[in-house]
């Protein structure tokens, strides 16, 4: 279920990739987006989705590596919210559904692109807990450039063993299994059963419940997730893995840390993954307890860069610090940590715990997680390191289109959701003035929206309330506009005159400055304000560089 309120469903509210960079910008260079009926079927809470609330999935899939094919079933359990007789299930071509059954009866269904509309035979009474089973098979889309495009990656390791993984953020989990492919609803728990050749291992989300051996040279690995899980986080990873693990003594007790890496990389992994415990220290400090103690934490090596798969974070950063060895901030601090370990794990709090209810609000995942990188630095290297890192990331901001996307059509906002989202949060930290209050706000988000799907509006209201300031115009400015506000000012006759320019109507963000070395907080808005200054021969105003704003002295001199 994992719904905050059902109100969200009925108002018809109206990735993604987990990284910065080129693929996101590729989508940003286009003209005004146009949307199809398929976009609405995928991206909105259609009447055929709204009436039922997911409670459980059992995905049972056999992976035929030689044929690059899948076959299996998904049993979907749900609670009836409103009586209805047609249900929408999503599965992308070229996969196909062969049968759907409920209570032993075969059901008819109609396909419209990636949406299947199933006609139910039995009455669906409000409050009933029902289930149906969808059988499917085919050759799923092959990922060409995972995780950017999504699908299945069929590779081999350096010993010639199969190395297979799914990644489907953006394109959607329905690229390889049938489900309710919209983020607003999540099952309360899930069983993932994956059948693979008996020489290989499957690692999925949650905890290993058991391994079944068959007499045809295959094994079935059963992984159980005991918490709500977003469907894009569900994954299968198949390889010749070795396993090692340790335990973390965290805020909620003992957290198991399990690592699955290719046999050939065990030594490298044992060294690189030493970053996990100090990372947990930093994230639990800033965000509160790891949100899935029951399911444990895993790092799983994959043949692509990585992804925030819930409780089985996938890793392909080549056992080096930075982002494939590079510092995205240019500050030097980005080489102090393995970007994929830190960033993808940050998503356990922002993406997997608190999840966007529409991908238009995906900055809730990427902005906060971008920001988590700097908080990791803050915890281990101090605030100056964090400040330099966040400021350095501004070089990657394009201000090409708003961070918040279009609702109801599966359309995310600008790739600026990463670096600009992080800079917005860093700016709000300055506004808060109290790091203790700011930390309690971040922890509060993870506590009060624990295992929920949320909207930007809810998070905005929450932060404003906790900080005791209406930040509505601040969020509008940075999330829904592309202009960077500029503090325009002039010194005249011993007074400072100042105003926000290049800003949304009513923009009223406070800002910290020093004038002739004396720190003060200004409260500009979009009209002119005036402030008397101590007498001086000349004046110099410096805006606190940790605010993501511009500044401009209108008179160009400081008399
Ligand atoms: Zn990310």
Coordinates of C-alpha atoms and ligand atoms in Angstrom, one line a residue:
X1 CA 0.0 0.0 0.0
X2 CA 2.5 2.6 1.0
X3 CA 0.2 5.5 0.3
X4 CA 0.1 8.6 2.3
X5 CA -3.5 9.2 1.7
X6 CA -6.0 8.0 -0.8
X7 CA -6.7 11.6 -1.6
X8 CA -3.6 11.4 -3.7
X9 CA -5.3 8.8 -5.9
X10 CA -8.5 10.5 -6.6
X11 CA -7.3 14.0 -7.4
X12 CA -5.8 12.4 -10.4
X13 CA -2.5 13.9 -9.7
X14 CA -1.1 14.4 -11.3
X15 CA 14.1 9.2 -13.9
X16 CA 15.7 9.0 -14.1
X17 CA 18.4 7.8 -13.9
X18 CA 20.2 7.8 -11.0
X19 CA 23.0 10.0 -12.2
X20 CA 23.8 13.3 -13.5
X21 CA 24.9 13.8 -16.9
X22 CA 24.6 13.4 -20.5
X23 CA 21.6 11.2 -20.9
X24 CA 19.5 13.5 -18.8
X25 CA 20.7 16.5 -20.7
X26 CA 19.9 14.7 -24.0
X27 CA 16.2 14.8 -23.1
X28 CA 16.6 18.4 -22.0
X29 CA 17.7 19.7 -25.3
X30 CA 14.4 19.1 -27.0
X31 CA 11.4 21.3 -27.7
X32 CA 8.2 21.4 -25.7
X33 CA 7.3 17.9 -24.8
X34 CA 4.2 16.3 -26.3
X35 CA 2.4 13.4 -24.7
X36 CA 0.6 10.4 -26.0
X37 CA -2.2 8.3 -24.6
X38 CA 0.5 5.7 -23.7
X39 CA 2.2 8.4 -21.6
X40 CA -1.1 9.0 -19.7
X41 CA -1.7 5.3 -19.3
X42 CA 1.8 4.9 -17.8
X43 CA 2.0 8.1 -15.9
X44 CA -1.4 8.7 -14.4
X45 CA -3.6 7.0 -11.8
X46 CA -6.1 5.7 -14.3
X47 CA -9.6 4.5 -13.1
X48 CA -8.4 1.0 -13.7
X49 CA -5.5 1.5 -11.2
X50 CA -7.2 3.8 -8.7
X51 CA -9.7 1.2 -7.3
X52 CA -7.2 -1.3 -6.0
X53 CA -4.4 -1.0 -3.5
X54 CA -1.4 -3.2 -3.9
X55 CA -0.5 -5.4 -0.9
X56 CA 1.8 -8.1 -2.2
X57 CA 3.7 -9.4 -5.3
X58 CA 5.1 -12.8 -5.9
X59 CA 7.3 -12.5 -8.9
X60 CA 8.4 -16.0 -10.0
X61 CA 10.6 -15.9 -13.1
X62 CA 12.9 -18.3 -14.9
X63 CA 15.8 -16.8 -16.7
X64 CA 16.9 -18.6 -19.9
X65 CA 20.4 -17.1 -20.4
X66 CA 21.2 -19.0 -23.6
X67 CA 18.0 -17.6 -25.2
X68 CA 18.0 -14.2 -23.5
X69 CA 14.4 -15.0 -22.5
X70 CA 12.2 -14.8 -19.4
X71 CA 9.1 -16.8 -18.5
X72 CA 7.2 -16.8 -15.3
X73 CA 4.3 -15.2 -13.4
X74 CA 3.5 -12.5 -11.0
X75 CA 0.8 -13.0 -8.4
X76 CA -0.7 -9.7 -7.4
X77 CA -2.5 -9.3 -4.2
X78 CA -4.6 -6.2 -3.6
X79 CA -7.3 -4.7 -1.5
X80 CA -10.4 -3.4 -3.1
X81 CA -10.9 0.3 -2.4
X82 CA -13.9 0.8 -4.7
X83 CA -15.8 -1.9 -6.6
X84 CA -14.7 -2.1 -10.2
X85 CA -14.4 -4.8 -12.9
X86 CA -11.5 -3.8 -15.0
X87 CA -7.9 -3.7 -13.8
X88 CA -4.8 -2.2 -15.6
X89 CA -1.6 -4.3 -15.6
X90 CA 1.5 -3.0 -17.4
X91 CA 4.0 -5.1 -19.4
X92 CA 6.1 -3.8 -22.2
X93 CA 6.7 -5.3 -25.6
X94 CA 8.1 -7.6 -26.8
X95 CA 7.0 -9.4 -23.7
X96 CA 3.5 -10.8 -23.7
X97 CA 1.0 -12.1 -21.3
X98 CA -0.3 -15.6 -21.9
X99 CA -2.9 -15.9 -19.2
X100 CA -4.4 -14.2 -16.2
X101 CA -6.3 -16.1 -13.7
X102 CA -8.3 -15.4 -10.5
X103 CA -9.9 -18.0 -8.3
X104 CA -9.1 -20.6 -10.9
X105 CA -10.9 -18.8 -13.6
X106 CA -9.2 -17.6 -16.7
X107 CA -9.8 -13.9 -17.4
X108 CA -10.0 -12.1 -20.7
X109 CA -7.8 -9.1 -21.3
X110 CA -7.2 -6.4 -24.0
X111 CA -3.8 -5.0 -24.8
X112 CA -3.2 -1.3 -25.5
X113 CA 0.5 -0.8 -26.0
X114 CA 2.1 -1.5 -22.6
X115 CA -1.2 -1.5 -20.8
X116 CA -3.3 -4.6 -20.4
X117 CA -7.0 -4.2 -19.3
X118 CA -8.2 -7.3 -17.5
X119 CA -11.9 -8.0 -17.1
X120 CA -12.6 -9.6 -13.8
X121 CA -15.3 -12.2 -13.4
X122 CA -15.8 -12.3 -9.6
X123 CA -17.3 -9.4 -7.8
X124 CA -14.8 -7.0 -6.2
X125 CA -16.3 -5.9 -2.9
X126 CA -14.9 -2.9 -1.1
X127 CA -12.4 -4.1 1.5
X128 CA -11.8 -7.5 -0.1
X129 CA -8.3 -8.9 -0.3
X130 CA -8.0 -10.5 -3.7
X131 CA -5.3 -11.8 -5.9
X132 CA -4.7 -12.8 -9.5
X133 CA -1.9 -14.4 -11.3
X134 CA -0.4 -13.1 -14.6
X135 CA 1.7 -15.5 -16.7
X136 CA 4.1 -14.0 -19.2
X137 CA 7.2 -14.7 -21.3
X138 CA 9.3 -13.4 -24.1
X139 CA 12.6 -11.7 -24.9
X140 CA 12.8 -8.5 -22.9
X141 CA 14.3 -5.3 -24.2
X142 CA 18.1 -5.5 -24.0
X143 CA 19.7 -2.6 -22.3
X144 CA 22.2 -1.0 -24.6
X145 CA 23.5 1.7 -22.2
X146 CA 22.4 0.7 -18.7
X147 CA 21.4 2.3 -16.4
X148 CA 20.5 5.1 -18.8
X149 CA 18.2 3.2 -21.2
X150 CA 17.1 0.2 -19.1
X151 CA 16.3 -3.4 -19.8
X152 CA 18.3 -6.5 -19.2
X153 CA 22.1 -6.7 -19.6
X154 CA 23.4 -10.1 -20.8
X155 CA 27.1 -10.2 -20.3
X156 CA 29.9 -12.5 -19.2
X157 CA 32.6 -12.0 -16.6
X158 CA 36.3 -12.3 -17.3
X159 CA 36.1 -16.1 -16.6
X160 CA 33.4 -16.5 -19.2
X161 CA 30.5 -17.0 -16.8
X162 CA 27.2 -15.3 -17.5
X163 CA 26.7 -12.0 -15.8
X164 CA 23.1 -10.8 -16.1
X165 CA 21.3 -7.9 -14.5
X166 CA 18.2 -5.8 -14.8
X167 CA 18.1 -2.0 -14.6
X168 CA 14.9 -0.2 -15.4
X169 CA 14.6 3.3 -13.8
X170 CA 12.9 5.5 -16.3
X171 CA 11.8 2.9 -18.8
X172 CA 9.9 1.2 -16.0
X173 CA 9.9 -2.2 -14.3
X174 CA 7.3 -3.4 -16.8
X175 CA 10.1 -3.7 -19.2
X176 CA 10.8 -7.1 -17.7
X177 CA 7.9 -8.1 -15.4
X178 CA 4.1 -7.4 -15.3
X179 CA 3.0 -5.0 -12.5
X180 CA 1.3 -1.8 -11.6
X181 CA 3.9 0.4 -13.2
X182 CA 3.3 3.7 -11.4
X183 CA 5.2 4.9 -8.3
X184 CA 2.3 6.1 -6.2
X185 CA 1.5 2.5 -5.0
X186 CA 3.8 -0.1 -3.6
X187 CA 3.2 -3.6 -2.2
X188 CA 3.7 -4.0 1.5
X189 CA 6.0 -6.9 0.9
X190 CA 7.2 -9.0 -2.0
X191 CA 8.6 -12.5 -2.8
X192 CA 11.1 -12.6 -5.7
X193 CA 11.8 -16.2 -7.0
X194 CA 14.4 -16.4 -9.7
X195 CA 15.3 -19.7 -11.5
X196 CA 18.9 -19.8 -12.9
X197 CA 21.5 -22.4 -13.9
X198 CA 22.7 -24.2 -10.8
X199 CA 26.3 -23.0 -11.3
X200 CA 25.1 -19.4 -10.8
X201 CA 23.5 -17.3 -8.0
X202 CA 20.7 -14.8 -8.2
X203 CA 20.8 -11.9 -5.8
X204 CA 17.6 -9.8 -5.5
X205 CA 16.1 -7.5 -2.9
X206 CA 15.5 -8.4 0.7
X207 CA 16.7 -11.5 2.5
X208 CA 17.4 -14.9 1.0
X209 CA 14.6 -17.2 2.2
X210 CA 15.8 -20.4 0.5
X211 CA 17.3 -22.0 -2.5
X212 CA 15.4 -24.8 -4.3
X213 CA 17.3 -27.3 -6.3
X214 CA 15.7 -28.9 -9.4
X215 CA 16.8 -32.0 -11.3
X216 CA 17.1 -30.1 -14.6
X217 CA 20.3 -28.2 -13.7
X218 CA 18.6 -25.1 -12.3
X219 CA 18.0 -23.6 -8.9
X220 CA 15.4 -21.2 -7.7
X221 CA 16.5 -18.4 -5.4
X222 CA 13.8 -17.0 -3.2
X223 CA 14.3 -13.5 -1.9
X224 CA 11.7 -11.9 0.5
X225 CA 11.3 -8.2 0.9
X226 CA 9.4 -7.5 4.1
X227 CA 9.0 -3.7 3.5
X228 CA 7.2 -1.7 0.9
X229 CA 9.3 -1.5 -2.3
X230 CA 9.1 0.7 -5.3
X231 CA 8.8 -1.3 -8.5
X232 CA 11.8 0.2 -10.2
X233 CA 13.9 -1.0 -7.2
X234 CA 13.1 -4.7 -7.8
X235 CA 16.0 -6.4 -9.5
X236 CA 17.6 -9.6 -10.4
X237 CA 21.4 -10.0 -10.6
X238 CA 22.8 -13.3 -11.8
X239 CA 26.5 -14.2 -11.7
X240 CA 29.3 -16.3 -10.3
X241 CA 29.2 -14.3 -7.1
X242 CA 31.2 -14.7 -3.9
X243 CA 29.6 -13.5 -0.7
X244 CA 31.1 -11.9 2.3
X245 CA 29.5 -9.8 5.0
X246 CA 29.7 -7.9 8.2
X247 CA 27.4 -6.3 10.8
X248 CA 26.8 -2.7 11.6
X249 CA 25.8 -1.5 15.0
X250 CA 23.4 1.2 14.1
X251 CA 20.6 3.3 15.5
X252 CA 18.0 0.5 15.3
X253 CA 20.3 -2.3 16.4
X254 CA 22.3 -4.7 14.3
X255 CA 22.1 -4.2 10.5
X256 CA 23.5 -6.9 8.3
X257 CA 25.8 -5.8 5.5
X258 CA 26.1 -8.3 2.7
X259 CA 28.3 -8.1 -0.3
X260 CA 28.0 -10.1 -3.5
X261 CA 30.8 -9.6 -6.0
X262 CA 32.4 -11.4 -8.9
X263 CA 34.8 -14.0 -7.8
X264 CA 37.6 -12.2 -9.5
X265 CA 37.0 -9.0 -7.7
X266 CA 36.7 -10.2 -4.1
X267 CA 40.0 -8.6 -2.9
X268 CA 39.2 -5.3 -4.5
X269 CA 35.7 -5.3 -3.0
X270 CA 36.9 -6.2 0.5
X271 CA 39.0 -3.1 0.4
X272 CA 36.6 -0.7 -1.3
X273 CA 33.5 -1.7 0.7
X274 CA 35.3 -0.6 3.9
X275 CA 33.5 2.7 3.1
X276 CA 30.1 1.2 3.9
X277 CA 30.3 1.5 7.7
X278 CA 31.5 5.1 7.9
X279 CA 28.9 5.9 5.3
X280 CA 26.2 4.5 7.5
X281 CA 27.5 6.6 10.4
X282 CA 27.1 9.7 8.3
X283 CA 23.7 8.9 6.8
X284 CA 22.2 7.7 10.1
X285 CA 23.4 10.9 11.8
X286 CA 21.8 13.2 9.2
X287 CA 18.8 11.2 8.0
X288 CA 18.0 8.8 10.8
X289 CA 18.1 5.0 10.9
X290 CA 18.6 3.0 7.8
X291 CA 15.0 2.5 6.6
X292 CA 15.1 -1.3 6.0
X293 CA 16.8 -3.1 8.9
X294 CA 14.5 -6.0 8.5
X295 CA 15.7 -6.6 4.9
X296 CA 19.3 -5.8 5.5
X297 CA 21.7 -3.9 3.3
X298 CA 23.5 -5.3 0.3
X299 CA 26.0 -4.2 -2.3
X300 CA 25.8 -6.3 -5.4
X301 CA 28.3 -6.1 -8.3
X302 CA 26.7 -5.5 -11.7
X303 CA 27.9 -5.1 -15.3
X304 CA 26.7 -1.4 -15.4
X305 CA 27.5 1.6 -13.2
X306 CA 25.0 1.2 -10.4
X307 CA 21.5 1.8 -9.2
X308 CA 19.6 2.3 -5.9
X309 CA 17.8 -1.0 -5.9
X310 CA 16.2 -1.2 -2.5
X311 CA 18.2 -3.2 0.1
X312 CA 20.4 -4.5 -2.8
X313 CA 22.2 -1.5 -4.0
X314 CA 24.0 -2.4 -7.3
X315 CA 27.6 -1.4 -7.9
X316 CA 29.7 -1.1 -11.0
X317 CA 32.1 1.8 -10.2
X318 CA 35.2 -0.3 -10.9
X319 CA 36.3 -0.2 -7.3
X320 CA 37.6 3.3 -7.3
X321 CA 36.7 6.6 -5.8
X322 CA 34.9 9.4 -7.5
X323 CA 32.4 8.8 -10.4
X324 CA 34.4 6.3 -12.4
X325 CA 37.4 7.9 -11.0
X326 CA 36.3 11.5 -11.6
X327 CA 35.3 14.2 -9.2
X328 CA 32.0 15.7 -10.4
X329 CA 32.5 18.7 -8.2
X330 CA 36.0 19.7 -9.3
X331 CA 36.7 20.6 -5.7
X332 CA 38.8 17.6 -5.0
X333 CA 36.4 16.3 -2.3
X334 CA 34.6 14.1 -4.8
X335 CA 37.7 11.8 -4.8
X336 CA 37.4 11.1 -1.1
X337 CA 34.6 8.6 -1.6
X338 CA 33.2 6.0 -4.0
X339 CA 30.4 7.9 -5.7
X340 CA 28.3 4.9 -6.4
X341 CA 28.5 3.5 -2.9
X342 CA 27.6 6.8 -1.3
X343 CA 25.1 8.2 -3.9
X344 CA 23.1 5.0 -4.5
X345 CA 23.0 4.2 -0.8
X346 CA 21.8 7.8 0.0
X347 CA 18.8 6.7 -2.1
X348 CA 17.8 4.2 0.6
X349 CA 16.4 7.3 2.5
X350 CA 15.4 9.4 -0.5
X351 CA 13.9 7.2 -3.2
X352 CA 13.3 4.0 -1.4
X353 CA 12.0 5.2 2.0
X354 CA 10.4 8.4 1.0
X355 CA 9.4 7.9 -2.6
X356 CA 8.0 10.3 -5.2
X357 CA 4.3 9.6 -6.0
X358 CA 4.9 10.9 -9.6
X359 CA 8.2 11.0 -11.4
X360 CA 7.6 14.7 -12.0
X361 CA 8.8 15.0 -8.4
X362 CA 11.9 12.9 -8.9
X363 CA 14.0 15.6 -7.5
X364 CA 12.9 14.3 -4.1
X365 CA 15.1 11.3 -5.0
X366 CA 18.0 12.9 -6.9
X367 CA 18.2 16.4 -5.3
X368 CA 18.2 15.0 -1.7
X369 CA 20.6 12.2 -2.7
X370 CA 22.9 14.6 -4.5
X371 CA 22.8 16.6 -1.2
X372 CA 23.6 13.4 0.8
X373 CA 27.0 13.3 -0.9
X374 CA 27.9 16.6 0.7
X375 CA 26.5 15.6 4.1
X376 CA 28.7 12.5 4.0
X377 CA 31.7 14.9 3.5
X378 CA 30.4 17.2 6.2
X379 CA 30.3 14.3 8.7
X380 CA 33.8 13.1 7.9
X381 CA 35.7 16.1 6.6
X382 CA 33.8 19.1 8.0
X383 CA 31.4 21.7 6.8
X384 CA 34.0 23.5 4.7
X385 CA 34.5 20.4 2.6
X386 CA 30.7 20.0 2.2
X387 CA 30.4 23.6 1.1
X388 CA 33.1 23.4 -1.5
X389 CA 31.7 20.2 -2.9
X390 CA 28.2 21.6 -3.3
X391 CA 29.4 24.9 -4.8
X392 CA 31.6 23.0 -7.2
X393 CA 28.6 21.1 -8.5
X394 CA 27.1 24.3 -9.7
X395 CA 29.3 24.0 -12.8
X396 CA 27.0 21.2 -13.9
X397 CA 23.8 23.2 -13.6
X398 CA 22.2 24.1 -16.9
X399 CA 19.0 26.0 -15.9
X400 CA 17.5 24.8 -19.1
X401 CA 14.1 23.8 -17.8
X402 CA 12.4 23.4 -14.4
X403 CA 13.3 20.7 -12.0
X404 CA 9.7 19.6 -11.5
X405 CA 8.4 17.8 -14.5
X406 CA 4.9 17.3 -15.9
X407 CA 2.4 15.4 -13.7
X408 CA 0.4 12.4 -14.9
X409 CA 2.4 11.7 -18.0
X410 CA 5.6 10.0 -16.7
X411 CA 7.7 13.0 -17.4
X412 CA 10.5 14.0 -15.1
X413 CA 12.1 17.4 -14.7
X414 CA 15.4 18.7 -15.8
X415 CA 18.6 16.9 -15.1
X416 CA 19.3 19.9 -12.8
X417 CA 17.3 17.9 -10.2
X418 CA 20.7 16.6 -9.1
X419 CA 23.1 19.5 -8.8
X420 CA 20.6 22.3 -8.5
X421 CA 18.4 20.2 -6.2
X422 CA 21.4 19.7 -4.0
X423 CA 22.2 23.4 -4.1
X424 CA 18.7 24.3 -3.2
X425 CA 18.9 22.2 -0.1
X426 CA 22.3 23.6 0.8
X427 CA 20.8 27.1 0.4
X428 CA 17.9 26.1 2.7
X429 CA 20.5 24.9 5.2
X430 CA 21.9 28.4 5.3
X431 CA 18.4 29.9 5.7
X432 CA 17.7 27.5 8.6
X433 CA 20.7 29.1 10.4
X434 CA 20.7 26.1 12.8
X435 CA 22.3 22.9 11.7
X436 CA 20.6 21.1 14.5
X437 CA 17.2 22.3 13.3
X438 CA 18.1 21.4 9.7
X439 CA 19.3 17.9 10.8
X440 CA 16.0 17.4 12.7
X441 CA 14.1 18.4 9.6
X442 CA 15.9 15.9 7.4
X443 CA 15.5 13.1 10.0
X444 CA 11.9 14.2 10.4
X445 CA 11.2 13.7 6.7
X446 CA 12.4 10.1 6.9
X447 CA 10.4 9.5 10.1
X448 CA 7.2 11.3 9.3
X449 CA 7.1 10.0 5.7
X450 CA 8.5 6.6 6.6
X451 CA 7.8 4.1 3.8
X452 CA 5.4 6.5 2.0
X453 CA 5.0 8.0 -1.4
X454 CA 5.0 11.8 -1.3
X455 CA 4.6 14.8 -3.5
X456 CA 6.9 17.9 -3.7
X457 CA 4.1 20.0 -2.3
X458 CA 4.0 17.8 0.8
X459 CA 7.7 18.0 1.3
X460 CA 7.7 21.8 0.8
X461 CA 5.0 22.3 3.4
X462 CA 6.8 20.0 5.8
X463 CA 10.1 21.9 5.5
X464 CA 8.4 25.3 5.8
X465 CA 6.6 24.2 8.9
X466 CA 9.7 22.7 10.6
X467 CA 11.8 25.8 9.8
X468 CA 9.0 28.1 10.8
X469 CA 9.3 30.0 7.6
X470 CA 7.2 30.0 4.5
X471 CA 9.6 28.9 1.8
X472 CA 6.9 28.6 -0.9
X473 CA 8.5 31.2 -3.2
X474 CA 11.9 29.7 -2.6
X475 CA 10.7 26.3 -3.9
X476 CA 8.9 28.0 -6.8
X477 CA 12.0 29.8 -7.8
X478 CA 14.4 26.8 -7.8
X479 CA 12.0 24.0 -8.8
X480 CA 9.5 25.6 -11.2
X481 CA 11.6 28.4 -12.8
X482 CA 15.0 28.4 -14.4
X483 CA 16.2 31.9 -13.4
X484 CA 18.7 32.3 -10.6
X485 CA 17.8 35.1 -8.4
X486 CA 20.1 38.0 -8.2
X487 CA 20.6 40.3 -5.3
X488 CA 20.6 43.8 -6.9
X489 CA 21.8 46.5 -4.7
X490 CA 23.4 50.0 -4.5
X491 CA 25.0 52.1 -1.9
X492 CA 23.6 55.7 -1.8
X493 CA 24.1 58.3 0.8
X494 CA 25.0 55.9 3.6
X495 CA 22.2 53.5 2.8
X496 CA 22.0 50.1 1.2
X497 CA 19.1 49.7 -1.3
X498 CA 18.4 46.2 -2.3
X499 CA 16.0 43.9 -4.1
X500 CA 15.7 40.5 -5.6
X501 CA 15.9 40.6 -9.4
X502 CA 15.6 37.8 -11.9
X503 CA 13.1 36.2 -9.6
X504 CA 9.5 34.9 -9.4
X505 CA 6.9 37.3 -8.2
X506 CA 7.0 37.8 -4.5
X507 CA 10.4 36.0 -4.1
X508 CA 11.3 36.8 -0.5
X509 CA 14.3 34.6 0.5
X510 CA 16.4 35.9 3.3
X511 CA 20.1 36.0 2.5
X512 CA 23.3 36.4 4.5
X513 CA 25.8 39.0 3.5
X514 CA 28.7 40.8 5.0
X515 CA 29.1 44.6 4.5
X516 CA 32.5 45.9 5.2
X517 CA 33.2 42.6 6.9
X518 CA 30.2 42.8 9.2
X519 CA 27.8 39.8 8.9
X520 CA 24.1 40.5 8.6
X521 CA 21.0 38.9 7.3
X522 CA 18.9 40.8 4.7
X523 CA 15.3 40.1 4.0
X524 CA 14.9 41.3 0.4
X525 CA 11.8 40.8 -1.7
X526 CA 11.1 41.9 -5.3
X527 CA 10.5 45.5 -4.3
X528 CA 13.2 47.9 -3.1
X529 CA 14.2 48.0 0.5
X530 CA 16.6 50.4 2.2
X531 CA 18.9 49.9 5.2
X532 CA 20.9 52.5 7.0
X533 CA 24.6 51.6 7.3
X534 CA 27.4 52.6 9.6
X535 CA 29.2 55.6 8.1
X536 CA 32.2 54.6 5.9
X537 CA 34.2 56.0 3.1
X538 CA 33.3 53.1 0.9
X539 CA 31.3 49.9 1.1
X540 CA 31.8 46.3 0.1
X541 CA 29.0 43.7 0.1
X542 CA 29.7 40.0 -0.2
X543 CA 26.9 37.5 -0.4
X544 CA 27.5 34.2 1.5
X545 CA 28.6 31.9 -1.3
X546 CA 26.7 29.0 0.1
X547 CA 23.5 30.6 -1.2
X548 CA 22.9 29.7 -4.8
X549 CA 22.2 33.3 -6.0
X550 CA 23.8 36.0 -8.0
X551 CA 24.5 39.5 -6.9
X552 CA 25.0 42.8 -8.8
X553 CA 26.0 46.2 -7.7
X554 CA 23.8 48.5 -9.8
X555 CA 26.0 51.6 -9.5
X556 CA 29.2 49.6 -10.0
X557 CA 30.9 51.5 -7.3
X558 CA 30.6 51.4 -3.6
X559 CA 30.4 54.9 -2.3
Ligands
LIG1 ZN1 20.5 9.0 -8.0

